[in-house]
Tab-separated table of C-alpha atoms in Angstrom:
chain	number	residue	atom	x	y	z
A	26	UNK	CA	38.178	-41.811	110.679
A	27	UNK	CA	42.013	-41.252	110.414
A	28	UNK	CA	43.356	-37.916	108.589
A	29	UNK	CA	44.388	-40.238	105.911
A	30	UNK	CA	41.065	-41.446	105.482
A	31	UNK	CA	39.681	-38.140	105.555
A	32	UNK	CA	42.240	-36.968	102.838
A	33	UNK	CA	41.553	-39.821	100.606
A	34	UNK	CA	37.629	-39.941	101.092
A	35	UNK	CA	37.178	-36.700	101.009
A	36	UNK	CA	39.325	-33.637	99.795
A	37	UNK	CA	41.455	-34.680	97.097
A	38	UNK	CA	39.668	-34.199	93.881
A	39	UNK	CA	40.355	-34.847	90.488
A	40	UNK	CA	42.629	-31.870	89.672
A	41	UNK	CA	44.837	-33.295	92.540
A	42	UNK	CA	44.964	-36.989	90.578
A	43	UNK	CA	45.585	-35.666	87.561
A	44	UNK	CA	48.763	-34.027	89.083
A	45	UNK	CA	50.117	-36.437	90.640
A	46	UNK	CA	50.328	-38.636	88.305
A	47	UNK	CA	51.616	-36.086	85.479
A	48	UNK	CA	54.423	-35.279	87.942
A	49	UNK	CA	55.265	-39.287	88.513
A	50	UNK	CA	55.006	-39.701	84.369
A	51	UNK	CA	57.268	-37.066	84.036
A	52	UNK	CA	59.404	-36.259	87.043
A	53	UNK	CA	59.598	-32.877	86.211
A	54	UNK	CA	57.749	-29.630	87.731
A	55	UNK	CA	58.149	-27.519	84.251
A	56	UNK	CA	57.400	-31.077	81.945
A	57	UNK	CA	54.317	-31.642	84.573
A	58	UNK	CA	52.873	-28.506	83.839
A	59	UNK	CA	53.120	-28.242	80.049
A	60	UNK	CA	51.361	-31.457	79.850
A	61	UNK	CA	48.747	-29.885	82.011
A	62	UNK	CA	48.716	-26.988	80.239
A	63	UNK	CA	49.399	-24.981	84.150
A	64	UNK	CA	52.169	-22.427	84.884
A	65	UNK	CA	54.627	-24.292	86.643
A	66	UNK	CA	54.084	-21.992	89.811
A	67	UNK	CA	50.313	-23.063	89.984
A	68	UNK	CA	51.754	-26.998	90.023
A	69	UNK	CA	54.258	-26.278	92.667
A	70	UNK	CA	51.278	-24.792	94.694
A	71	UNK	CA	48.883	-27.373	94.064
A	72	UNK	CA	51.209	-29.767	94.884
A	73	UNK	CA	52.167	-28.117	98.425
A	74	UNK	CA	48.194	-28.100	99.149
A	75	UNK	CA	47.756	-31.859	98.500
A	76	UNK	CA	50.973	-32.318	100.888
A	77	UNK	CA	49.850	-30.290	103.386
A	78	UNK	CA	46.438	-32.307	103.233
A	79	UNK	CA	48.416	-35.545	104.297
A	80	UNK	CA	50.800	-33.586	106.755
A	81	UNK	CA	53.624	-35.633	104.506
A	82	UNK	CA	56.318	-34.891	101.549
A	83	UNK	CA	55.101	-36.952	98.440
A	84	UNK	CA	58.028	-35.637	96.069
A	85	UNK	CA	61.281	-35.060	96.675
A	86	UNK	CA	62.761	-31.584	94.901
A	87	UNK	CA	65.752	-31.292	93.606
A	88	UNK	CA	67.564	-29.616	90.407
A	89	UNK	CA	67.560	-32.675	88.596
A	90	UNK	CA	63.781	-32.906	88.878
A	91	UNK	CA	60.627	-34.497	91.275
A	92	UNK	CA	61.182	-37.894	92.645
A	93	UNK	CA	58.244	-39.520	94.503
A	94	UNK	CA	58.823	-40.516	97.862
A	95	UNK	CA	57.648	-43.765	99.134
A	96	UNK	CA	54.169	-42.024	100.405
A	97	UNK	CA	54.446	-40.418	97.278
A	98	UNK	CA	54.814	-43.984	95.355
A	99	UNK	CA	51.599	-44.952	97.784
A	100	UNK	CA	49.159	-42.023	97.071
A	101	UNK	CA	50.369	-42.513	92.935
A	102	UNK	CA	49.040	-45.867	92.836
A	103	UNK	CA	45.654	-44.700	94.569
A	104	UNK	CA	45.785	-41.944	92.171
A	105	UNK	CA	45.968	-44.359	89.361
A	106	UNK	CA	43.607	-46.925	90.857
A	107	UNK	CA	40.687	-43.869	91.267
A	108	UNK	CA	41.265	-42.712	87.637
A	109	UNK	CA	41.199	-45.430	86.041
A	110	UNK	CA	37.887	-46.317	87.655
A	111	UNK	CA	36.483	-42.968	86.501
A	112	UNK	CA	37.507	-43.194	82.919
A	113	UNK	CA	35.874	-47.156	83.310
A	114	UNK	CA	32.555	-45.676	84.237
A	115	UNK	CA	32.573	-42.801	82.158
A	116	UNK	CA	32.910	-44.670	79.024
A	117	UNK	CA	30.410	-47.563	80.119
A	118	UNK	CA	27.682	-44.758	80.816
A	119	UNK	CA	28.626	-42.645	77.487
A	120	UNK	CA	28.362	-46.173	75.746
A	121	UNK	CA	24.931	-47.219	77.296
A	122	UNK	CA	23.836	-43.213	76.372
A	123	UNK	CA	25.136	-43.637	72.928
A	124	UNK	CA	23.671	-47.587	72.372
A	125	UNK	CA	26.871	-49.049	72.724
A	126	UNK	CA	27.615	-52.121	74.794
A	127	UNK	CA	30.484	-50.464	76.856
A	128	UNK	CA	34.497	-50.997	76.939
A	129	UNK	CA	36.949	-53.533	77.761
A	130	UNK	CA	40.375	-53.169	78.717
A	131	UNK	CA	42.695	-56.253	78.130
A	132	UNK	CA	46.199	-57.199	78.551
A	133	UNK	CA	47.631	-59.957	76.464
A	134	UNK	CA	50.437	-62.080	76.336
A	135	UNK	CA	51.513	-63.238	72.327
A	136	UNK	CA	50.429	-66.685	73.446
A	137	UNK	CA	47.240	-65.986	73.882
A	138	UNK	CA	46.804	-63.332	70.675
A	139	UNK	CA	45.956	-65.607	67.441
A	140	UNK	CA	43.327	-68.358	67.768
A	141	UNK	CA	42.299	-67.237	71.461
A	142	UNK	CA	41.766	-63.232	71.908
A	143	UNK	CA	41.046	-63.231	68.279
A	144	UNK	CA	38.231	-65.640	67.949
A	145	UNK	CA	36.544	-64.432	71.201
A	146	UNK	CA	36.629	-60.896	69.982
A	147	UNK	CA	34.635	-62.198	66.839
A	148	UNK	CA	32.510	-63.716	69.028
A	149	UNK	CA	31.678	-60.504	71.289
A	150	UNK	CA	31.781	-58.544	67.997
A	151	UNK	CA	29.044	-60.485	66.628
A	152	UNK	CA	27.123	-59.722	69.752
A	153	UNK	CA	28.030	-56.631	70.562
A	154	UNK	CA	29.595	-54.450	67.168
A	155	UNK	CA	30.138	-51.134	69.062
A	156	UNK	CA	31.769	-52.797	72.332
A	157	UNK	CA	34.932	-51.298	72.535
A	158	UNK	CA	38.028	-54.124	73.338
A	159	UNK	CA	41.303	-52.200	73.942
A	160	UNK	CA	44.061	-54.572	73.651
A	161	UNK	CA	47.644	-53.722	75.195
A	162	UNK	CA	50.340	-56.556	74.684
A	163	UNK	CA	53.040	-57.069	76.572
A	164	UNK	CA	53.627	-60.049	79.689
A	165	UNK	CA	53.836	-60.447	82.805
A	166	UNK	CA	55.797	-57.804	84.667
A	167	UNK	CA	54.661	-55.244	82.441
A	168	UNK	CA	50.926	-55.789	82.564
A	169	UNK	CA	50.085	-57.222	86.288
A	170	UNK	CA	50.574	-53.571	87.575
A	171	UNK	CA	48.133	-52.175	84.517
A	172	UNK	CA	45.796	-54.959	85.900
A	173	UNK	CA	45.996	-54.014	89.649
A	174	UNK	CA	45.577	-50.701	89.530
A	175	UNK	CA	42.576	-50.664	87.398
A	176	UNK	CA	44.217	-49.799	83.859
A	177	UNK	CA	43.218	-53.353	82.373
A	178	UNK	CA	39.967	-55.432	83.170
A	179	UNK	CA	41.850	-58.385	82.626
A	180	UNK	CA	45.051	-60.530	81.413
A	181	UNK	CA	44.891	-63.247	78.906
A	182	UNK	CA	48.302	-65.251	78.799
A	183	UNK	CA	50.257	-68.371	80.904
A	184	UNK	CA	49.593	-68.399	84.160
A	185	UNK	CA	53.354	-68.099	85.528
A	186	UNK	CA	52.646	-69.826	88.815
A	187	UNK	CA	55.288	-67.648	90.684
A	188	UNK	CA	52.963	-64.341	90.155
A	189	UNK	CA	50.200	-66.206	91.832
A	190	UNK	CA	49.106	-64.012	94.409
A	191	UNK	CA	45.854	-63.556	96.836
A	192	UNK	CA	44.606	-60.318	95.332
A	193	UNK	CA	44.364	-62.229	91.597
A	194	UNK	CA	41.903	-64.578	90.209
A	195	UNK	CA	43.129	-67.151	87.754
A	196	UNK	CA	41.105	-69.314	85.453
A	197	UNK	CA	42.994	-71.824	83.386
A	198	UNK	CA	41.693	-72.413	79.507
A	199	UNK	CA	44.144	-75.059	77.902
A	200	UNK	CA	47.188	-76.335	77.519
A	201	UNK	CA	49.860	-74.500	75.197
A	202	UNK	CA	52.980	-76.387	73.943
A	203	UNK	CA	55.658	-74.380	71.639
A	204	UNK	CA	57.213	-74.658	68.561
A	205	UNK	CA	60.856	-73.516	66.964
A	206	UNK	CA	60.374	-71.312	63.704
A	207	UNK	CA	62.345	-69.588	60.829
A	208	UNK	CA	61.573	-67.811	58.214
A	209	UNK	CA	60.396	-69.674	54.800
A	210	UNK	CA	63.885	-69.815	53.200
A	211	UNK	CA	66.089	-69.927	56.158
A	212	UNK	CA	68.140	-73.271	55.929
A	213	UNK	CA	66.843	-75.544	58.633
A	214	UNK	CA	63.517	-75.029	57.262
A	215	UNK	CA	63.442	-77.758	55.006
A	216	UNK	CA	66.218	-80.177	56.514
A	217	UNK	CA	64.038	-83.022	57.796
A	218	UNK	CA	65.501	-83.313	61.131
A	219	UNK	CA	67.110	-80.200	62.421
A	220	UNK	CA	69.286	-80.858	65.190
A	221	UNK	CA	69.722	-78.729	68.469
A	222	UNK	CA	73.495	-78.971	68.122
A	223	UNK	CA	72.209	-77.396	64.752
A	224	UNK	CA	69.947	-74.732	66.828
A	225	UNK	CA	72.881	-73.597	69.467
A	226	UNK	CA	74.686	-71.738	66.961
A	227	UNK	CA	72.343	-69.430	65.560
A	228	UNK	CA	70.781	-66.074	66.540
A	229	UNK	CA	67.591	-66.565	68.529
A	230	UNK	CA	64.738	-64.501	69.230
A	231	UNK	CA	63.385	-65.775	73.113
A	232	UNK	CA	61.101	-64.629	76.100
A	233	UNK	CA	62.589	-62.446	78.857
A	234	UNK	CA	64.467	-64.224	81.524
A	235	UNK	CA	61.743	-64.690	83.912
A	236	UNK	CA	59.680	-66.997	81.220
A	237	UNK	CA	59.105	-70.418	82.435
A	238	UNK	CA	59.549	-71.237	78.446
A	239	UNK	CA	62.937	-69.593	77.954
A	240	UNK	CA	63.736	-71.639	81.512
A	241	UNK	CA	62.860	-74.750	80.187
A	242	UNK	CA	64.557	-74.180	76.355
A	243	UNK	CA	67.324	-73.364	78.244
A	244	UNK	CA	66.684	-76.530	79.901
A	245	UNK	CA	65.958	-78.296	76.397
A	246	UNK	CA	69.866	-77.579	75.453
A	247	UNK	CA	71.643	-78.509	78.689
A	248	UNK	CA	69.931	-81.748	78.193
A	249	UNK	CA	71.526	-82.192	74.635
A	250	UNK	CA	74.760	-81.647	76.323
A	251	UNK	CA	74.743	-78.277	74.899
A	252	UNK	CA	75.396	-74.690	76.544
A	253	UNK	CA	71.998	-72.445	75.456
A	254	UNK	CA	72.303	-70.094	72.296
A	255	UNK	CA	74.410	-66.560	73.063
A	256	UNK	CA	73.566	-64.675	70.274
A	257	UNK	CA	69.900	-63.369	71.477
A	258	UNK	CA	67.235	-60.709	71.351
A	259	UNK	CA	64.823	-61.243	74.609
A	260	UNK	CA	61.693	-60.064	73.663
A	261	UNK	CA	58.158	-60.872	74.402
A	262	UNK	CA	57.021	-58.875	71.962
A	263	UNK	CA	55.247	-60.198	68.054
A	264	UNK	CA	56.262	-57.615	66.107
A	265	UNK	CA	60.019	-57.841	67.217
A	266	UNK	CA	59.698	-61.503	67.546
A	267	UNK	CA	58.512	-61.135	63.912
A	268	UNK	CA	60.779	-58.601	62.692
A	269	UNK	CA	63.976	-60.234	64.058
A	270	UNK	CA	63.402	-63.093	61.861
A	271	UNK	CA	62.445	-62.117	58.884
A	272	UNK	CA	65.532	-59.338	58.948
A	273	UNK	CA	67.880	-61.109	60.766
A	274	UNK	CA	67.309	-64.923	59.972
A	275	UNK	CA	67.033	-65.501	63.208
A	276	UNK	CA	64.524	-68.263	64.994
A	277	UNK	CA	62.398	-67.749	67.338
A	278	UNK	CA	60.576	-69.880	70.201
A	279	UNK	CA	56.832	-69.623	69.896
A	280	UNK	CA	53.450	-71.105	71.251
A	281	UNK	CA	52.284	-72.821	68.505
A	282	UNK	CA	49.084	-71.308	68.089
A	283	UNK	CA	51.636	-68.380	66.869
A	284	UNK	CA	53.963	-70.953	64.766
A	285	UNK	CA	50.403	-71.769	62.789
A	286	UNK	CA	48.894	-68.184	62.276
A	287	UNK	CA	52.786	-67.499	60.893
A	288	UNK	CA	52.750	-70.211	58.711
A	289	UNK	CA	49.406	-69.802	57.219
A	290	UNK	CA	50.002	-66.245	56.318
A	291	UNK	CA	53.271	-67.108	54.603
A	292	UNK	CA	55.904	-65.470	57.278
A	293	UNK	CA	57.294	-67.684	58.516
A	294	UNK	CA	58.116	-72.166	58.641
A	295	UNK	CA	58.030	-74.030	61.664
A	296	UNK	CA	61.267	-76.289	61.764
A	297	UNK	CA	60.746	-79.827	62.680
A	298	UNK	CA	62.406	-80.275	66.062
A	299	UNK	CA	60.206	-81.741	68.767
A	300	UNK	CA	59.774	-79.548	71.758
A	301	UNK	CA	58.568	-81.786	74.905
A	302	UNK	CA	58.533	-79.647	77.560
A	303	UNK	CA	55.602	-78.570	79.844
A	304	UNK	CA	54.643	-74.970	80.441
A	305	UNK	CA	51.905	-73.219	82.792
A	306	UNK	CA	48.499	-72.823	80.993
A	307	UNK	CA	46.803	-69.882	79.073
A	308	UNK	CA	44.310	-68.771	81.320
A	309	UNK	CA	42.838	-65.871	82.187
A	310	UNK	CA	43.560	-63.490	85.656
A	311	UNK	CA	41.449	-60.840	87.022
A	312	UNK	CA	41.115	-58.564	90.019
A	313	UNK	CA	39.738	-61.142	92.904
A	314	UNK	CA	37.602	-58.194	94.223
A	315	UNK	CA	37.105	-55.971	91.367
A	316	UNK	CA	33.834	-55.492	90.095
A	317	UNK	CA	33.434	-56.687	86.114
A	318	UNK	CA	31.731	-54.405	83.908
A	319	UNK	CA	28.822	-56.136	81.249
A	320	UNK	CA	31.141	-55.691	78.262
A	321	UNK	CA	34.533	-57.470	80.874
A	322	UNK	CA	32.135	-60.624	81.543
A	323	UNK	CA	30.872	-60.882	78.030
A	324	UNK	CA	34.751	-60.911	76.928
A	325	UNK	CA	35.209	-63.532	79.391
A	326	UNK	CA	32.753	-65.704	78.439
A	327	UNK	CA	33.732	-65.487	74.970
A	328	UNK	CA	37.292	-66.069	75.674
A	329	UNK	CA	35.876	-69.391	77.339
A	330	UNK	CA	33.913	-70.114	74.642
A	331	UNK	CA	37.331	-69.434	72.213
A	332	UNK	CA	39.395	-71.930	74.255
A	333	UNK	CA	36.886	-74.817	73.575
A	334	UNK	CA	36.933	-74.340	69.391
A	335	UNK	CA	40.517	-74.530	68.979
């Protein structure tokens, strides 16, 4: 067995996790130690130890603060990975203990929030009240890290074929096409057949960059012989999605699932402009060699379940 191994195996413990992570969070000897309520002498030494362990220099000193070096960027994601497996088992055994079904950790794209997380945690509710489902939304870039190092069980949104990759397990659910909406009163709303020389001049609320559905709405105007809308917020966010246009009167690009839940709660009107363009499916991804806890394969069977009652 290497050193490394040894190290890794064997003599870091949890205090030495713990650290090196706070120092990563906050880049900051005096910052790490508040949060860890140390002296920030007892850090610095703590920190020397677990470098001297590996016989390298995880963190780079300076006056501006601690910068991880790229061993230190290495033994941070183990750190990560090992933590996040601990707090995983210690809240499935304190739920078994306590007559709970356990926890699940999920990160979810807006496409896949109304009609398909929603319903399926009804469904595991009704199973299983006291199962925990902690739900973090955001997309792609964002949450594929959470996922790999063991902060989420698993990711519910399109499956963006260019983050395919061997360590990931995909399973596709359905097909989700979107939908162009404003709020209730905003003046396309009503016109029966909104233009998109009528769309290109007004502010927009789209995915990031990197979305295969802002690349094909972008797509959507060249094909009108129009250049794509310049006054935008990029967001892949509801609330901001939401926010922007109710405040701003802006319109947004949306799965539809999302167009309907807005509609039927009065927020917002779904402008009648078809949208024929093809996107990657909703699906789900998980870890391809990551154990699932009871309460991650009852989610997933109820998400399956979800996907067939829409």
């Amino acid at each position: 067995m290497s050193d490394i191994d040894r190290v890794l195996r064997s003599n870091l413990k949890l205090k030495h996790l713990q650290l090196l992570i706070a120092l990563d969070q906050f880049r900051h000897l005096g910052r790490a130690a508040e949060f860890l309520s140390l002296t920030q002498p007892a850090v610095s030494k703590t920190l020397a130890e677990i470098e001297r362990m590996f016989g390298l220099d995880l963190f780079v000193r300076s006056t501006r603060g601690t910068e991880p070096t790229p061993y230190g960027d290495s033994v941070v994601r183990f750190a990560r990975s090992v933590l996040a497996d601990y707090g995983r088992t210690r809240d499935e055994i304190a739920a078994v203990a306590s007559g709970a079904a356990g926890r699940v950790s999920v990160g979810a794209m807006v496409v896949a929030t109304p009609g398909l997380l929603s319903r399926a945690v009804e469904l595991l509710k009704a199973r299983s009240a006291q199962t925990t489902v902690a739900i973090e939304e955001g997309d792609l870039t964002r949450l594929l890290p959470r996922l790999r190092v063991g902060e989420l069980d698993l990711f519910v949104g399109r499956l963006e074929p260019g983050y395919a990759a061997p360590d990931l397990e995909t399973e596709r659910l359905y097909d989700e096409p979107m939908s162009i909406i404003g709020r209730p009163d905003h003046p396309l709303a009503h016109k029966p057949r909104p233009t998109w020389e009528d769309l290109a001049a007004l502010p927009w609320v789209v995915p990031p960059p990197w979305a295969s559905s802002r690349i094909k709405l972008n797509q959507m105007f060249y094909k009108h012989g129009l250049n794509p809308p310049v006054d935008l917020i990029e967001s892949a966010s509801f609330l901001v999605t939401l926010t922007f246009v109710r405040e701003r009167a802006a319109i947004a690009f949306v799965a539809r699932t999302v167009a309907r839940f807005l509609e039927r709660e009065g927020l917002a009107k779904t402008l009648r402009v078809k949208v024929p363009i093809e996107l990657p499916p909703v699906g789900i991804i998980t870890m391809r060699s990551r154990m699932r806890t009871p309460a991650c394969e009852q989610l997933i069977g109820c998400l399956r379940r979800a996907s067939k009652s829409r």
